[in-house]
mmCIF file of C-alpha atoms in Angstrom:
data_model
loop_
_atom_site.group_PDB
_atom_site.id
_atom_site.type_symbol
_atom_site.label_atom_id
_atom_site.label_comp_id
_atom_site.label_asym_id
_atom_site.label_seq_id
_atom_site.Cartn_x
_atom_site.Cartn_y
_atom_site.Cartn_z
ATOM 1 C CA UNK J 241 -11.734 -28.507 19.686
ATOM 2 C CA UNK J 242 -10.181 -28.881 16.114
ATOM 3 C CA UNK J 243 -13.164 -29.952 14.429
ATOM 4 C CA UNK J 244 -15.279 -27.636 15.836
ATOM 5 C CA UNK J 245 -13.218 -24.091 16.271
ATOM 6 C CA UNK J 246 -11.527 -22.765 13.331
ATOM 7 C CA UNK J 247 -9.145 -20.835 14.581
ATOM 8 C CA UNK J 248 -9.651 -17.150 13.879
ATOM 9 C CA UNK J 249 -12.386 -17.857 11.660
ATOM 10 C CA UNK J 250 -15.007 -18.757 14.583
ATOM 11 C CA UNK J 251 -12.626 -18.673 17.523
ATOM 12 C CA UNK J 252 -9.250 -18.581 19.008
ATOM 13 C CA UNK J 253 -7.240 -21.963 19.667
ATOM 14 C CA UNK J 254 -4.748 -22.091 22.206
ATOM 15 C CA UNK J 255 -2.089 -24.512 23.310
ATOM 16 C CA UNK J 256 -3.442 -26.732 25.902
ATOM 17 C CA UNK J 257 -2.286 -25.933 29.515
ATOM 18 C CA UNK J 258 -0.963 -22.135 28.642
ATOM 19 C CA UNK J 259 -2.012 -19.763 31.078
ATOM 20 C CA UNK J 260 -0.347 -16.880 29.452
ATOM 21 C CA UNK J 261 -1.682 -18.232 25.807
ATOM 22 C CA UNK J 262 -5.446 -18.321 26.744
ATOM 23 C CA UNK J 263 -4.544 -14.832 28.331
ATOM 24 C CA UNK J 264 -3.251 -13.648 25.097
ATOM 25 C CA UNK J 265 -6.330 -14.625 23.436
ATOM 26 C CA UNK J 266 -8.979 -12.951 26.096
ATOM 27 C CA UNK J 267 -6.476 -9.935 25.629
ATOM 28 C CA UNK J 268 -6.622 -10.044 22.029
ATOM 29 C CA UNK J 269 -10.797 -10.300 21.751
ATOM 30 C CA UNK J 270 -11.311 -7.721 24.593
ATOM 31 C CA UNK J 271 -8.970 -5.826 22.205
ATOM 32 C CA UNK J 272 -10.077 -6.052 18.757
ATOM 33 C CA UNK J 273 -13.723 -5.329 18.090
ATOM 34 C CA UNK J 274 -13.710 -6.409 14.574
ATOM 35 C CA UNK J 275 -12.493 -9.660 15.427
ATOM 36 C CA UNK J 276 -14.635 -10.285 18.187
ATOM 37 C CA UNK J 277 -17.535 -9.308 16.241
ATOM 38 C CA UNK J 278 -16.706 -11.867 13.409
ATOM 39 C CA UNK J 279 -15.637 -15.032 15.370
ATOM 40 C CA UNK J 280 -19.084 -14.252 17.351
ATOM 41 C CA UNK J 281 -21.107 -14.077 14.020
ATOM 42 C CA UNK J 282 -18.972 -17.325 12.688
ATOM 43 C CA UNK J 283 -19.483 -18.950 15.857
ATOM 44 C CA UNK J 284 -23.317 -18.636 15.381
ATOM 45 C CA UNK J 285 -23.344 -20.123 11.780
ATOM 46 C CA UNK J 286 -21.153 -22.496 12.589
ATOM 47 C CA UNK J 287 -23.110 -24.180 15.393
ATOM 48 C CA UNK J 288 -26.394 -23.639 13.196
ATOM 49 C CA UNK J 289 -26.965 -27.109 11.850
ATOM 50 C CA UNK J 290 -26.857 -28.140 15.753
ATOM 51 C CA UNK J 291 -29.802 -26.216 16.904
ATOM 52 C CA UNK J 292 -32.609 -27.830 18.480
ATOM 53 C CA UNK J 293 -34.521 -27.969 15.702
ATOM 54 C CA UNK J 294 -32.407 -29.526 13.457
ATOM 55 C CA UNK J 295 -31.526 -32.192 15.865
ATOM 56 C CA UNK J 296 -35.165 -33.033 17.296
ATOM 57 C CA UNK J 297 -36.113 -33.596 13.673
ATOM 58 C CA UNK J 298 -32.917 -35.895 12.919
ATOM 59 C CA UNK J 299 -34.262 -38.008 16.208
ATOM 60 C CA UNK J 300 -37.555 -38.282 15.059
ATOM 61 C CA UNK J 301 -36.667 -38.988 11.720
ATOM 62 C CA UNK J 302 -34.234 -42.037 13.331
ATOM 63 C CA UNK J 303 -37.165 -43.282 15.743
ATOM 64 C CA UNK J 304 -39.615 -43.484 12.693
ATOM 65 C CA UNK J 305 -37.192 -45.486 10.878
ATOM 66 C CA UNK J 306 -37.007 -47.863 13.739
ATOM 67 C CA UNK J 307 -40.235 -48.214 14.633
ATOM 68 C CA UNK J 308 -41.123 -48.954 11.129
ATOM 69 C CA UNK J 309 -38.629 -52.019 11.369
#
């Protein structure tokens, strides 16, 4: 989850197996508008260059290549 949440810049990381951490965290969103409002807008532009466009060009791109071999 490291490499793709940055914790409180486009999410909330929590230690692995914690109940009462991942509570803390739902707590703490539910909580704070402002910082639910900018890990959702970071979460967006951080998944961006995943989108379905940018990935069905990047295969067809790859199967041109190979089909040219």
């Amino acid at each position: 989850p490291s490499e793709i949440v940055k914790n409180g810049i486009n999410g909330l990381l929590v230690e692995n197996h914690s109940v009462q951490k991942l509570a803390d965290a739902f707590i703490k969103m539910f909580e704070d508008d402002a910082l639910y409002n900018t890990l959702k807008l970071n979460a967006k532009q951080s998944v961006e260059h995943m989108g379905y466009g940018k990935i069905k060009t990047e295969w067809e791109n790859c199967l041109n290549d190979v089909l040219k071999l």
